[in-house]
């Protein structure tokens, strides 16, 4: 850059000159340009820059092209402050970031294809797009929190399903209530009500024959009997078959949604066992998943202090309390755990603080442990139980150090068992792969005709394949023996007879009218 000090003083004029290439060339001239050798080299460089590390290519480029001698020390303008600090430490250069540097770099990016000879704007944009795609792909591929994403999505869907099922169930109650209003008070559960709607249909057709099927749904004989009695003396209006079909269809959808919700809960349980087993063992699958979702990832949750975890989810109440100088909230999402509900009113704040502390420990163990185990989670849960009983009865709990020592020993044993199991599984998998590879690329298997592999219903193809492989081995042995002159006469005969057997039998030609006439003539003669 020509006349850096003057340009630095005139920042508004520089902003105007950036758009005009003629004026911009008056300020900036190209000193050196180093293209990347390959797309992989470009990706390595951009990854190093994003991490604030000086790549070997960048270091070599600067050392080669920066003027070392001279009265004035060279000033290097850098767009990113992080990489600028790394360059200053490594090369001892005078670095300038921000201000006019950002404007000049904007101009360089805009007129880059004009500054470099042989480079078009289209080629530059294609190269940038390719690098952008590969960089994003690498970031997504090596995302530390990728396993948490499934938990975050699952808990969000679970909450949405709860709302939807509740809304739809109320719609079914209101709709079917016109026909059978007494059923609403007898059956209170939403999914059970929808099942009963499907089962009953028209209440006038309900009889004692359907009492058993109603008992299966309601799981109570007295309730089923009361439903039958209510149907006989119901005050509901009559309903047409078309309306009834629509109600049944809708209730069927609600029942299927409720069934899917249960499946999703099982999936969440299994996923939490894989990703955060200690947190799930301590506070439960749903509350643990909500904490991870609210924090953004398990790593983010592990970085939070216990005081933040305690009020996570109660941000509105916290800021309102700070604004009005009132009492700050004692708990956020962790209120949904069973421990706080079981504690007395005066001990709720204490137990929430203690539980948040244990949740933080559990999340950190889950985030940074190599082999996931729920040993620590179980031990931490026992500690919370002991603390609850201490508040109620005054019985002193065990010391944290003793509990953690036990947990470390147990966790080591469990981790060793898991590693042994994984090693066995890996060995079995390798053996299976070797067997498959041997079968697919075995001696003589590749070149055998397809006719040998025809399946005749009872595994004949497999037998033929085995025979063909054994015959091929025998023939190779005989050929090697023949070269040495040690072939017995019997084997030669056998080979001849086999060759005779292998020769295809000519198929009889189909009889035509001419051949039939010839046969008749021969018979007459």
CSV table of N, CA and C in Angstrom, one decimal, residues 31 62-70 72-75 93:
chain,number,residue,atom,x,y,z
A,31,UNK,N,2.4,-6.8,-4.9
A,31,UNK,CA,3.8,-7.1,-4.7
A,31,UNK,C,4.2,-8.6,-4.9
A,62,UNK,N,5.4,-15.0,3.7
A,62,UNK,CA,5.8,-13.7,4.3
A,62,UNK,C,7.3,-13.6,4.4
A,63,UNK,N,8.0,-14.6,4.8
A,63,UNK,CA,9.5,-14.5,4.9
A,63,UNK,C,10.1,-14.3,3.6
A,64,UNK,N,9.5,-14.8,2.5
A,64,UNK,CA,10.1,-14.6,1.2
A,64,UNK,C,9.9,-13.2,0.6
A,65,UNK,N,8.7,-12.7,0.9
A,65,UNK,CA,8.3,-11.4,0.2
A,65,UNK,C,8.4,-10.2,1.0
A,66,UNK,N,8.4,-10.3,2.3
A,66,UNK,CA,8.5,-9.0,3.1
A,66,UNK,C,9.9,-8.5,3.1
A,67,UNK,N,10.0,-7.2,3.0
A,67,UNK,CA,11.4,-6.5,3.0
A,67,UNK,C,12.0,-6.6,4.4
A,68,UNK,N,13.2,-7.2,4.5
A,68,UNK,CA,13.8,-7.4,5.9
A,68,UNK,C,14.5,-6.1,6.3
A,69,UNK,N,15.4,-5.6,5.4
A,69,UNK,CA,16.3,-4.5,5.7
A,69,UNK,C,15.6,-3.1,5.5
A,70,UNK,N,16.3,-2.1,5.5
A,70,UNK,CA,15.7,-0.8,5.3
A,70,UNK,C,15.6,0.1,6.6
A,72,UNK,N,12.9,2.0,7.5
A,72,UNK,CA,11.6,1.8,8.1
A,72,UNK,C,11.3,0.3,8.2
A,73,UNK,N,10.7,0.0,9.3
A,73,UNK,CA,10.3,-1.4,9.5
A,73,UNK,C,9.0,-1.7,8.8
A,74,UNK,N,8.9,-2.8,8.1
A,74,UNK,CA,7.7,-3.1,7.3
A,74,UNK,C,6.5,-3.3,8.2
A,75,UNK,N,5.4,-2.7,7.8
A,75,UNK,CA,4.1,-2.9,8.6
A,75,UNK,C,3.2,-3.8,7.8
A,93,UNK,N,6.7,-9.3,13.7
A,93,UNK,CA,6.4,-8.2,12.7
A,93,UNK,C,5.5,-7.1,13.4
